[in-house]
mmCIF file of C-alpha atoms and ligand atoms in Angstrom:
data_model
loop_
_atom_site.group_PDB
_atom_site.id
_atom_site.type_symbol
_atom_site.label_atom_id
_atom_site.label_comp_id
_atom_site.label_asym_id
_atom_site.label_seq_id
_atom_site.Cartn_x
_atom_site.Cartn_y
_atom_site.Cartn_z
ATOM 1 C CA MET A 22 0.000 0.000 0.000
ATOM 2 C CA THR A 23 3.042 2.302 -0.225
ATOM 3 C CA TRP A 24 2.748 5.582 -2.137
ATOM 4 C CA LEU A 25 5.755 6.983 -3.987
ATOM 5 C CA ILE A 26 5.938 10.768 -3.645
ATOM 6 C CA THR A 27 8.144 12.311 -6.317
ATOM 7 C CA GLY A 28 9.333 15.803 -5.409
ATOM 8 C CA GLY A 29 8.547 15.091 -1.748
ATOM 9 C CA ALA A 30 11.483 17.231 -0.565
ATOM 10 C CA GLY A 31 10.104 20.368 -2.229
ATOM 11 C CA TYR A 32 7.808 23.109 -0.995
ATOM 12 C CA ILE A 33 4.509 21.554 -2.083
ATOM 13 C CA GLY A 34 5.782 17.968 -1.874
ATOM 14 C CA GLY A 35 6.985 18.498 1.704
ATOM 15 C CA HIS A 36 3.525 19.644 2.762
ATOM 16 C CA VAL A 37 1.829 16.737 0.967
ATOM 17 C CA LEU A 38 4.246 14.337 2.624
ATOM 18 C CA GLN A 39 3.661 15.778 6.094
ATOM 19 C CA GLN A 40 -0.093 15.298 5.778
ATOM 20 C CA LEU A 41 0.141 11.819 4.224
ATOM 21 C CA VAL A 42 2.388 10.701 7.088
ATOM 22 C CA ALA A 43 -0.046 12.251 9.593
ATOM 23 C CA ALA A 44 -2.807 10.226 7.894
ATOM 24 C CA ASP A 45 -0.731 7.016 8.312
ATOM 25 C CA VAL A 46 -0.258 6.511 4.574
ATOM 26 C CA PRO A 47 3.001 4.559 4.000
ATOM 27 C CA VAL A 48 5.321 6.597 1.763
ATOM 28 C CA VAL A 49 8.698 6.655 0.020
ATOM 29 C CA VAL A 50 10.148 9.818 -1.534
ATOM 30 C CA LEU A 51 12.058 10.246 -4.788
ATOM 31 C CA ASP A 52 13.675 13.666 -5.191
ATOM 32 C CA ASP A 53 16.745 14.828 -7.091
ATOM 33 C CA LEU A 54 17.254 17.631 -4.523
ATOM 34 C CA SER A 55 17.684 20.167 -7.348
ATOM 35 C CA SER A 56 15.369 22.497 -5.474
ATOM 36 C CA GLY A 57 14.217 20.282 -2.607
ATOM 37 C CA SER A 58 15.849 19.728 0.769
ATOM 38 C CA PRO A 59 15.977 16.553 2.906
ATOM 39 C CA ASP A 60 15.188 18.804 5.905
ATOM 40 C CA ARG A 61 11.584 18.868 4.700
ATOM 41 C CA LEU A 62 11.143 15.108 5.258
ATOM 42 C CA PRO A 63 9.497 13.891 8.467
ATOM 43 C CA ASP A 64 11.650 11.496 10.524
ATOM 44 C CA GLY A 65 11.650 7.938 9.260
ATOM 45 C CA VAL A 66 10.481 8.609 5.702
ATOM 46 C CA PRO A 67 12.780 6.870 3.207
ATOM 47 C CA LEU A 68 14.373 9.246 0.669
ATOM 48 C CA VAL A 69 15.761 8.018 -2.638
ATOM 49 C CA VAL A 70 17.900 10.727 -4.223
ATOM 50 C CA GLY A 71 17.570 10.524 -7.978
ATOM 51 C CA SER A 72 15.828 11.648 -11.126
ATOM 52 C CA THR A 73 12.369 10.865 -12.471
ATOM 53 C CA LEU A 74 14.179 10.281 -15.776
ATOM 54 C CA ASP A 75 16.007 7.267 -14.317
ATOM 55 C CA ARG A 76 13.828 4.305 -15.307
ATOM 56 C CA ALA A 77 16.073 1.683 -13.695
ATOM 57 C CA LEU A 78 16.026 3.545 -10.383
ATOM 58 C CA LEU A 79 12.238 3.949 -10.539
ATOM 59 C CA ASP A 80 11.805 0.223 -11.250
ATOM 60 C CA THR A 81 13.924 -0.583 -8.209
ATOM 61 C CA VAL A 82 12.015 1.809 -5.936
ATOM 62 C CA VAL A 83 8.625 0.519 -7.089
ATOM 63 C CA ARG A 84 9.707 -3.087 -6.566
ATOM 64 C CA GLN A 85 11.604 -2.699 -3.297
ATOM 65 C CA HIS A 86 8.957 -0.565 -1.599
ATOM 66 C CA ARG A 87 5.998 -2.416 -3.147
ATOM 67 C CA VAL A 88 4.641 0.855 -4.484
ATOM 68 C CA THR A 89 0.919 0.738 -5.271
ATOM 69 C CA GLY A 90 0.377 4.431 -6.034
ATOM 70 C CA VAL A 91 2.344 7.495 -7.120
ATOM 71 C CA VAL A 92 1.870 11.163 -6.238
ATOM 72 C CA HIS A 93 3.917 12.801 -8.980
ATOM 73 C CA ILE A 94 4.900 16.309 -7.898
ATOM 74 C CA ALA A 95 8.516 16.555 -9.112
ATOM 75 C CA ALA A 96 8.693 19.136 -11.910
ATOM 76 C CA LYS A 97 10.168 22.419 -13.066
ATOM 77 C CA LYS A 98 7.720 25.258 -12.423
ATOM 78 C CA GLN A 99 9.093 28.582 -13.567
ATOM 79 C CA VAL A 100 7.144 30.042 -16.428
ATOM 80 C CA GLY A 101 9.862 32.422 -17.685
ATOM 81 C CA GLU A 102 12.490 29.684 -17.589
ATOM 82 C CA SER A 103 10.152 27.404 -19.560
ATOM 83 C CA VAL A 104 9.928 29.989 -22.351
ATOM 84 C CA ALA A 105 13.733 30.173 -22.559
ATOM 85 C CA GLU A 106 14.307 26.404 -22.178
ATOM 86 C CA PRO A 107 11.328 24.489 -23.594
ATOM 87 C CA LEU A 108 13.387 21.379 -24.330
ATOM 88 C CA ARG A 109 14.449 21.149 -20.702
ATOM 89 C CA TYR A 110 10.867 21.668 -19.482
ATOM 90 C CA TYR A 111 9.420 19.042 -21.818
ATOM 91 C CA ARG A 112 12.155 16.586 -20.802
ATOM 92 C CA GLU A 113 11.885 17.133 -17.051
ATOM 93 C CA ASN A 114 8.117 17.546 -16.858
ATOM 94 C CA LEU A 115 6.811 15.314 -19.632
ATOM 95 C CA THR A 116 9.520 12.678 -20.171
ATOM 96 C CA GLY A 117 9.901 12.572 -16.371
ATOM 97 C CA LEU A 118 6.174 11.867 -16.013
ATOM 98 C CA GLN A 119 6.271 9.305 -18.832
ATOM 99 C CA THR A 120 9.141 7.465 -17.141
ATOM 100 C CA VAL A 121 7.320 7.445 -13.796
ATOM 101 C CA LEU A 122 4.188 6.081 -15.505
ATOM 102 C CA GLU A 123 6.190 3.394 -17.323
ATOM 103 C CA ALA A 124 7.677 2.222 -14.037
ATOM 104 C CA ALA A 125 4.284 2.384 -12.313
ATOM 105 C CA VAL A 126 2.587 0.302 -15.011
ATOM 106 C CA ALA A 127 5.461 -2.196 -15.229
ATOM 107 C CA GLY A 128 5.597 -2.560 -11.429
ATOM 108 C CA GLY A 129 1.852 -2.969 -10.967
ATOM 109 C CA ALA A 130 1.139 0.386 -9.269
ATOM 110 C CA ARG A 131 -2.485 1.187 -9.998
ATOM 111 C CA LYS A 132 -3.014 4.788 -8.821
ATOM 112 C CA VAL A 133 -1.575 8.132 -9.901
ATOM 113 C CA VAL A 134 -2.082 11.640 -8.527
ATOM 114 C CA PHE A 135 -0.556 14.231 -10.863
ATOM 115 C CA SER A 136 0.363 17.850 -10.018
ATOM 116 C CA SER A 137 -1.212 19.984 -12.703
ATOM 117 C CA SER A 138 -1.706 23.728 -12.750
ATOM 118 C CA ALA A 139 -4.128 26.527 -13.556
ATOM 119 C CA ALA A 140 -1.505 27.328 -16.214
ATOM 120 C CA VAL A 141 -3.331 24.800 -18.442
ATOM 121 C CA TYR A 142 -6.098 27.417 -18.918
ATOM 122 C CA GLY A 143 -3.816 30.164 -20.240
ATOM 123 C CA THR A 144 -5.852 33.382 -20.296
ATOM 124 C CA PRO A 145 -9.332 32.027 -19.617
ATOM 125 C CA ASP A 146 -12.339 34.034 -20.673
ATOM 126 C CA ALA A 147 -14.478 33.061 -17.686
ATOM 127 C CA ASP A 148 -15.409 34.664 -14.413
ATOM 128 C CA LEU A 149 -14.971 31.352 -12.633
ATOM 129 C CA VAL A 150 -12.812 28.756 -14.370
ATOM 130 C CA THR A 151 -14.424 25.302 -14.316
ATOM 131 C CA GLU A 152 -12.696 22.090 -15.322
ATOM 132 C CA ALA A 153 -14.701 22.313 -18.573
ATOM 133 C CA THR A 154 -13.297 25.753 -19.464
ATOM 134 C CA PRO A 155 -11.198 25.281 -22.632
ATOM 135 C CA CYS A 156 -7.508 24.690 -21.964
ATOM 136 C CA ALA A 157 -5.148 26.920 -23.949
ATOM 137 C CA PRO A 158 -1.767 27.233 -22.214
ATOM 138 C CA ILE A 159 0.336 30.217 -23.252
ATOM 139 C CA ASN A 160 3.787 28.982 -22.231
ATOM 140 C CA PRO A 161 5.794 25.722 -22.313
ATOM 141 C CA TYR A 162 5.283 25.206 -18.563
ATOM 142 C CA GLY A 163 1.504 25.143 -19.012
ATOM 143 C CA GLU A 164 1.860 22.986 -22.138
ATOM 144 C CA THR A 165 3.810 20.339 -20.227
ATOM 145 C CA LYS A 166 1.092 20.261 -17.566
ATOM 146 C CA LEU A 167 -1.725 19.908 -20.100
ATOM 147 C CA ALA A 168 0.113 17.249 -22.107
ATOM 148 C CA GLY A 169 0.886 15.558 -18.776
ATOM 149 C CA GLU A 170 -2.828 15.382 -17.959
ATOM 150 C CA TRP A 171 -3.517 13.814 -21.367
ATOM 151 C CA LEU A 172 -0.783 11.238 -20.837
ATOM 152 C CA VAL A 173 -2.027 10.389 -17.335
ATOM 153 C CA ARG A 174 -5.596 9.989 -18.603
ATOM 154 C CA SER A 175 -4.618 7.855 -21.605
ATOM 155 C CA VAL A 176 -2.328 5.596 -19.595
ATOM 156 C CA GLY A 177 -5.039 5.268 -16.943
ATOM 157 C CA ARG A 178 -7.564 4.184 -19.573
ATOM 158 C CA ALA A 179 -5.248 1.769 -21.355
ATOM 159 C CA HIS A 180 -3.876 0.091 -18.240
ATOM 160 C CA GLY A 181 -6.804 0.318 -15.825
ATOM 161 C CA LEU A 182 -5.262 2.865 -13.453
ATOM 162 C CA SER A 183 -7.170 5.263 -11.219
ATOM 163 C CA THR A 184 -5.871 8.795 -11.723
ATOM 164 C CA ALA A 185 -6.379 12.328 -10.449
ATOM 165 C CA SER A 186 -4.888 15.436 -12.047
ATOM 166 C CA LEU A 187 -5.013 18.335 -9.602
ATOM 167 C CA ARG A 188 -4.885 21.838 -11.083
ATOM 168 C CA TYR A 189 -3.289 24.111 -8.484
ATOM 169 C CA PHE A 190 -4.173 27.791 -8.595
ATOM 170 C CA ASN A 191 -1.806 30.325 -6.870
ATOM 171 C CA VAL A 192 -0.125 28.507 -4.005
ATOM 172 C CA ALA A 193 1.047 30.515 -0.967
ATOM 173 C CA GLY A 194 1.784 30.196 2.761
ATOM 174 C CA THR A 195 3.370 27.411 4.765
ATOM 175 C CA SER A 196 2.509 25.034 7.612
ATOM 176 C CA SER A 197 5.874 25.632 9.258
ATOM 177 C CA PRO A 198 9.072 27.588 8.496
ATOM 178 C CA ARG A 199 10.858 24.259 7.823
ATOM 179 C CA LEU A 200 8.551 23.524 4.892
ATOM 180 C CA ALA A 201 8.429 27.064 3.481
ATOM 181 C CA ASP A 202 8.967 28.051 -0.140
ATOM 182 C CA ASP A 203 12.541 29.249 -0.484
ATOM 183 C CA GLY A 204 12.031 30.586 -4.020
ATOM 184 C CA VAL A 205 11.301 34.231 -4.756
ATOM 185 C CA SER A 206 9.289 33.925 -7.948
ATOM 186 C CA ASN A 207 5.720 34.661 -6.870
ATOM 187 C CA LEU A 208 3.891 37.727 -5.634
ATOM 188 C CA VAL A 209 4.109 37.124 -1.866
ATOM 189 C CA PRO A 210 7.858 36.351 -1.598
ATOM 190 C CA MET A 211 8.662 38.983 -4.246
ATOM 191 C CA ALA A 212 6.898 41.633 -2.148
ATOM 192 C CA PHE A 213 8.690 40.390 1.013
ATOM 193 C CA GLN A 214 12.022 40.628 -0.806
ATOM 194 C CA ARG A 215 11.400 44.211 -1.915
ATOM 195 C CA LEU A 216 10.252 45.303 1.539
ATOM 196 C CA THR A 217 13.237 43.599 3.179
ATOM 197 C CA ASP A 218 15.532 45.475 0.771
ATOM 198 C CA GLY A 219 13.883 48.778 1.699
ATOM 199 C CA GLN A 220 12.104 49.054 -1.651
ATOM 200 C CA ALA A 221 8.467 49.487 -2.648
ATOM 201 C CA PRO A 222 6.630 46.279 -3.682
ATOM 202 C CA LEU A 223 5.800 46.292 -7.395
ATOM 203 C CA VAL A 224 2.390 46.113 -9.021
ATOM 204 C CA PHE A 225 2.706 44.784 -12.556
ATOM 205 C CA GLY A 226 0.039 46.950 -14.181
ATOM 206 C CA ASP A 227 -3.019 48.708 -12.744
ATOM 207 C CA ASP A 228 -4.925 49.201 -16.003
ATOM 208 C CA TYR A 229 -6.566 45.776 -16.229
ATOM 209 C CA ASP A 230 -10.295 45.378 -16.634
ATOM 210 C CA THR A 231 -10.801 44.443 -12.971
ATOM 211 C CA PRO A 232 -12.450 46.331 -10.075
ATOM 212 C CA ASP A 233 -9.225 48.028 -8.899
ATOM 213 C CA GLY A 234 -7.282 47.672 -12.168
ATOM 214 C CA THR A 235 -4.812 45.082 -10.805
ATOM 215 C CA CYS A 236 -4.789 41.364 -11.667
ATOM 216 C CA VAL A 237 -7.054 39.006 -9.775
ATOM 217 C CA ARG A 238 -5.968 35.502 -8.722
ATOM 218 C CA ASP A 239 -7.187 32.616 -6.580
ATOM 219 C CA TYR A 240 -4.584 32.210 -3.817
ATOM 220 C CA ILE A 241 -4.639 28.906 -1.982
ATOM 221 C CA HIS A 242 -2.775 27.867 1.167
ATOM 222 C CA VAL A 243 -0.289 25.054 0.557
ATOM 223 C CA ALA A 244 -1.742 23.173 3.552
ATOM 224 C CA ASP A 245 -5.091 23.118 1.729
ATOM 225 C CA ILE A 246 -3.334 21.855 -1.409
ATOM 226 C CA ALA A 247 -1.792 19.089 0.709
ATOM 227 C CA ALA A 248 -5.157 18.167 2.238
ATOM 228 C CA ALA A 249 -6.605 17.793 -1.274
ATOM 229 C CA HIS A 250 -3.833 15.301 -2.092
ATOM 230 C CA VAL A 251 -4.622 13.236 0.997
ATOM 231 C CA ALA A 252 -8.293 13.220 -0.027
ATOM 232 C CA ALA A 253 -7.329 12.163 -3.564
ATOM 233 C CA VAL A 254 -5.110 9.351 -2.258
ATOM 234 C CA HIS A 255 -7.939 8.048 -0.059
ATOM 235 C CA ARG A 256 -10.404 8.307 -2.941
ATOM 236 C CA LEU A 257 -8.160 6.397 -5.348
ATOM 237 C CA ASP A 258 -7.313 3.802 -2.680
ATOM 238 C CA ALA A 259 -11.033 3.211 -2.130
ATOM 239 C CA ALA A 260 -12.061 3.119 -5.818
ATOM 240 C CA ALA A 261 -13.472 -0.254 -6.829
ATOM 241 C CA GLU A 262 -13.318 0.598 -10.536
ATOM 242 C CA PRO A 263 -10.690 2.661 -12.394
ATOM 243 C CA LEU A 264 -11.359 6.353 -11.912
ATOM 244 C CA SER A 265 -10.227 9.419 -13.859
ATOM 245 C CA LEU A 266 -10.498 12.793 -12.118
ATOM 246 C CA THR A 267 -9.383 16.263 -13.208
ATOM 247 C CA LEU A 268 -9.964 18.849 -10.480
ATOM 248 C CA ASN A 269 -9.258 22.494 -9.753
ATOM 249 C CA ILE A 270 -7.739 23.240 -6.336
ATOM 250 C CA GLY A 271 -8.698 26.793 -5.484
ATOM 251 C CA ARG A 272 -10.778 28.771 -3.015
ATOM 252 C CA GLY A 273 -13.143 30.134 -5.619
ATOM 253 C CA GLU A 274 -12.448 33.664 -4.418
ATOM 254 C CA GLY A 275 -10.637 36.335 -6.410
ATOM 255 C CA VAL A 276 -8.074 38.555 -4.673
ATOM 256 C CA SER A 277 -6.381 41.433 -6.503
ATOM 257 C CA VAL A 278 -2.696 42.294 -6.387
ATOM 258 C CA ALA A 279 -3.584 45.564 -4.613
ATOM 259 C CA GLU A 280 -5.629 43.668 -2.010
ATOM 260 C CA MET A 281 -2.833 41.165 -1.490
ATOM 261 C CA LEU A 282 -0.267 43.936 -1.040
ATOM 262 C CA ALA A 283 -2.550 45.638 1.507
ATOM 263 C CA VAL A 284 -2.607 42.442 3.592
ATOM 264 C CA ILE A 285 1.189 42.156 3.199
ATOM 265 C CA ALA A 286 1.637 45.763 4.406
ATOM 266 C CA ARG A 287 -0.479 45.070 7.477
ATOM 267 C CA VAL A 288 1.117 41.718 8.349
ATOM 268 C CA THR A 289 4.692 42.949 7.870
ATOM 269 C CA GLY A 290 3.947 46.261 9.580
ATOM 270 C CA ASN A 291 5.622 47.960 6.624
ATOM 271 C CA PRO A 292 3.406 50.621 5.052
ATOM 272 C CA THR A 293 5.720 51.471 2.094
ATOM 273 C CA PRO A 294 3.238 52.183 -0.723
ATOM 274 C CA PRO A 295 3.524 49.849 -3.750
ATOM 275 C CA ARG A 296 4.898 51.209 -7.016
ATOM 276 C CA VAL A 297 3.034 50.561 -10.268
ATOM 277 C CA THR A 298 5.114 49.356 -13.235
ATOM 278 C CA PRO A 299 3.965 48.387 -16.753
ATOM 279 C CA ARG A 300 2.149 45.075 -17.223
ATOM 280 C CA ARG A 301 4.208 41.879 -17.170
ATOM 281 C CA PRO A 302 3.789 40.130 -20.554
ATOM 282 C CA GLY A 303 1.457 37.131 -20.512
ATOM 283 C CA ASP A 304 -0.434 37.961 -17.300
ATOM 284 C CA PRO A 305 -4.185 37.289 -17.574
ATOM 285 C CA ALA A 306 -6.447 39.860 -15.861
ATOM 286 C CA ARG A 307 -8.347 37.307 -13.835
ATOM 287 C CA VAL A 308 -7.924 33.602 -13.029
ATOM 288 C CA VAL A 309 -10.256 32.302 -10.325
ATOM 289 C CA ALA A 310 -11.295 28.683 -9.834
ATOM 290 C CA ALA A 311 -14.725 27.214 -9.599
ATOM 291 C CA ALA A 312 -14.052 24.821 -6.716
ATOM 292 C CA ASP A 313 -17.342 22.903 -6.699
ATOM 293 C CA LEU A 314 -16.187 19.756 -8.462
ATOM 294 C CA ILE A 315 -13.413 18.961 -5.980
ATOM 295 C CA HIS A 316 -15.854 19.562 -3.137
ATOM 296 C CA ARG A 317 -18.245 17.046 -4.659
ATOM 297 C CA GLU A 318 -15.640 14.468 -5.677
ATOM 298 C CA LEU A 319 -13.273 14.597 -2.690
ATOM 299 C CA ASP A 320 -15.378 16.305 -0.017
ATOM 300 C CA TRP A 321 -12.601 18.893 0.176
ATOM 301 C CA LYS A 322 -12.892 22.611 0.863
ATOM 302 C CA ALA A 323 -10.177 25.180 1.540
ATOM 303 C CA GLN A 324 -9.798 25.996 5.238
ATOM 304 C CA HIS A 325 -7.239 28.822 5.175
ATOM 305 C CA ASP A 326 -7.705 32.471 4.240
ATOM 306 C CA ILE A 327 -5.358 35.090 2.751
ATOM 307 C CA GLU A 328 -4.383 36.350 6.182
ATOM 308 C CA SER A 329 -3.160 32.897 7.188
ATOM 309 C CA MET A 330 -1.184 32.514 3.927
ATOM 310 C CA VAL A 331 0.608 35.843 4.359
ATOM 311 C CA THR A 332 1.145 35.510 8.129
ATOM 312 C CA SER A 333 2.664 32.020 7.865
ATOM 313 C CA ALA A 334 4.848 32.982 4.884
ATOM 314 C CA TRP A 335 6.078 36.120 6.676
ATOM 315 C CA ALA A 336 6.946 34.190 9.862
ATOM 316 C CA ALA A 337 8.996 31.762 7.746
ATOM 317 C CA TRP A 338 10.590 34.570 5.741
ATOM 318 C CA GLN A 339 11.877 36.226 8.926
ATOM 319 C CA GLN A 340 13.573 32.960 9.954
ATOM 320 C CA ARG A 341 15.430 32.532 6.669
HETATM 321 C C1 LIG B 8 0.477 36.852 -9.243
HETATM 322 C C2 LIG B 8 -0.014 38.221 -9.640
HETATM 323 C C3 LIG B 8 1.426 39.319 -11.245
HETATM 324 C C4 LIG B 8 4.829 39.882 -8.499
HETATM 325 C C5 LIG B 8 2.321 31.777 -11.719
HETATM 326 C C6 LIG B 8 2.351 30.898 -12.932
HETATM 327 C C7 LIG B 8 1.328 29.824 -12.790
HETATM 328 C C8 LIG B 8 1.543 29.066 -11.516
HETATM 329 C C9 LIG B 8 1.600 29.976 -10.335
HETATM 330 C C10 LIG B 8 3.070 27.334 -11.055
HETATM 331 C C11 LIG B 8 0.146 38.494 -11.142
HETATM 332 C C12 LIG B 8 1.389 40.075 -9.940
HETATM 333 C C13 LIG B 8 3.622 39.520 -9.077
HETATM 334 C C14 LIG B 8 5.082 41.245 -8.224
HETATM 335 C C15 LIG B 8 2.928 41.806 -9.128
HETATM 336 N N1 LIG B 8 2.757 28.352 -11.627
HETATM 337 N N2 LIG B 8 2.688 40.456 -9.393
HETATM 338 N N3 LIG B 8 4.116 42.158 -8.547
HETATM 339 O O1 LIG B 8 1.698 34.599 -12.628
HETATM 340 O O2 LIG B 8 -0.480 34.301 -11.380
HETATM 341 O O3 LIG B 8 1.035 32.406 -11.662
HETATM 342 O O4 LIG B 8 2.537 31.019 -10.554
HETATM 343 O O5 LIG B 8 3.655 26.566 -10.648
HETATM 344 O O6 LIG B 8 1.443 28.999 -13.874
HETATM 345 O O7 LIG B 8 2.079 31.674 -14.075
HETATM 346 O O8 LIG B 8 1.674 34.134 -10.117
HETATM 347 O O9 LIG B 8 2.741 35.038 -8.113
HETATM 348 O O10 LIG B 8 3.851 35.430 -10.360
HETATM 349 O O11 LIG B 8 1.751 36.634 -9.828
HETATM 350 O O12 LIG B 8 2.095 42.680 -9.399
HETATM 351 O O13 LIG B 8 6.132 41.643 -7.693
HETATM 352 O O14 LIG B 8 0.841 39.187 -9.007
HETATM 353 O O15 LIG B 8 1.409 40.206 -12.316
HETATM 354 O O16 LIG B 8 -0.944 39.252 -11.540
HETATM 355 P P1 LIG B 8 0.949 33.961 -11.555
HETATM 356 P P2 LIG B 8 2.604 35.288 -9.566
#
């Protein structure tokens, strides 16, 4: 009944792992430690250091640990980098997934949970993005996630696997400083960085067609993301027949950049007014999830609000 967690030493993977262990799900982690850290692993969890591109290693892990399911989180996730290095992103994200699926099928593992992203939607023309909203990624990162979903679904159908592709919206916050995001490539850490350096946080454009002119997103606490994975693992473990799920993980509530920066100013106690710069290319005005399907399918609902995301991330930031 062991689940293999790829990318379990990363920011999201570490949170998923913590909650799976708390739920008594037996786990083994595969991580190449390119951005992950062994410090994120709970005591006693076996860590195999290696690549998802290493088929022989995956075969060994699946066999030795009697892996029956895989939560595949390991991936590259920087949009700008994916535009500059599409070959690397397709290899790491898509060939990596393919190799994991090959090993899973060959070793008799019957369940797969795949980390997808709201990036599959591109610039959606919908107030609330449902899983039926057309997918039209606008960068190689999003393309690898959409193609990954197709591969997962097709392999599931052909080989009788139960699968769940989980489309994360904008992940933020942390359950503990040890598990925190150490990257500075999203709004919350980027604002922290600027404030720490004595600079004004930046607003990438305030002339969007939104209530306050700044972009609107659906921010979701990483602990809620992790809880959705535990629910998906339980659902797939319990499925009598092969199952194929594709689900948004969001709160269903839009928050603008200006609103987010106001919370950040309050939580950090730093009132430096933000500075508006021109739009960042490729940013959609609004991306907010409809979160009804995951509630119905997994009985999951987000528990954490924006305040909790910013407060936990700031506490971790100060301990860096
Ligand atoms: C959020 C909003 C910026 C920094 C990205 C990927 C997506 C997914 C999550 C996953 C935007 C604005 C930001 C700043 C700002 N990737 N902003 N000032 O772009 O919504 O989503 O991360 O793994 O695929 O595209 O997230 O945090 O970069 O930006 O005004 O200093 O904040 O323009 O509107 P984004 P983000």
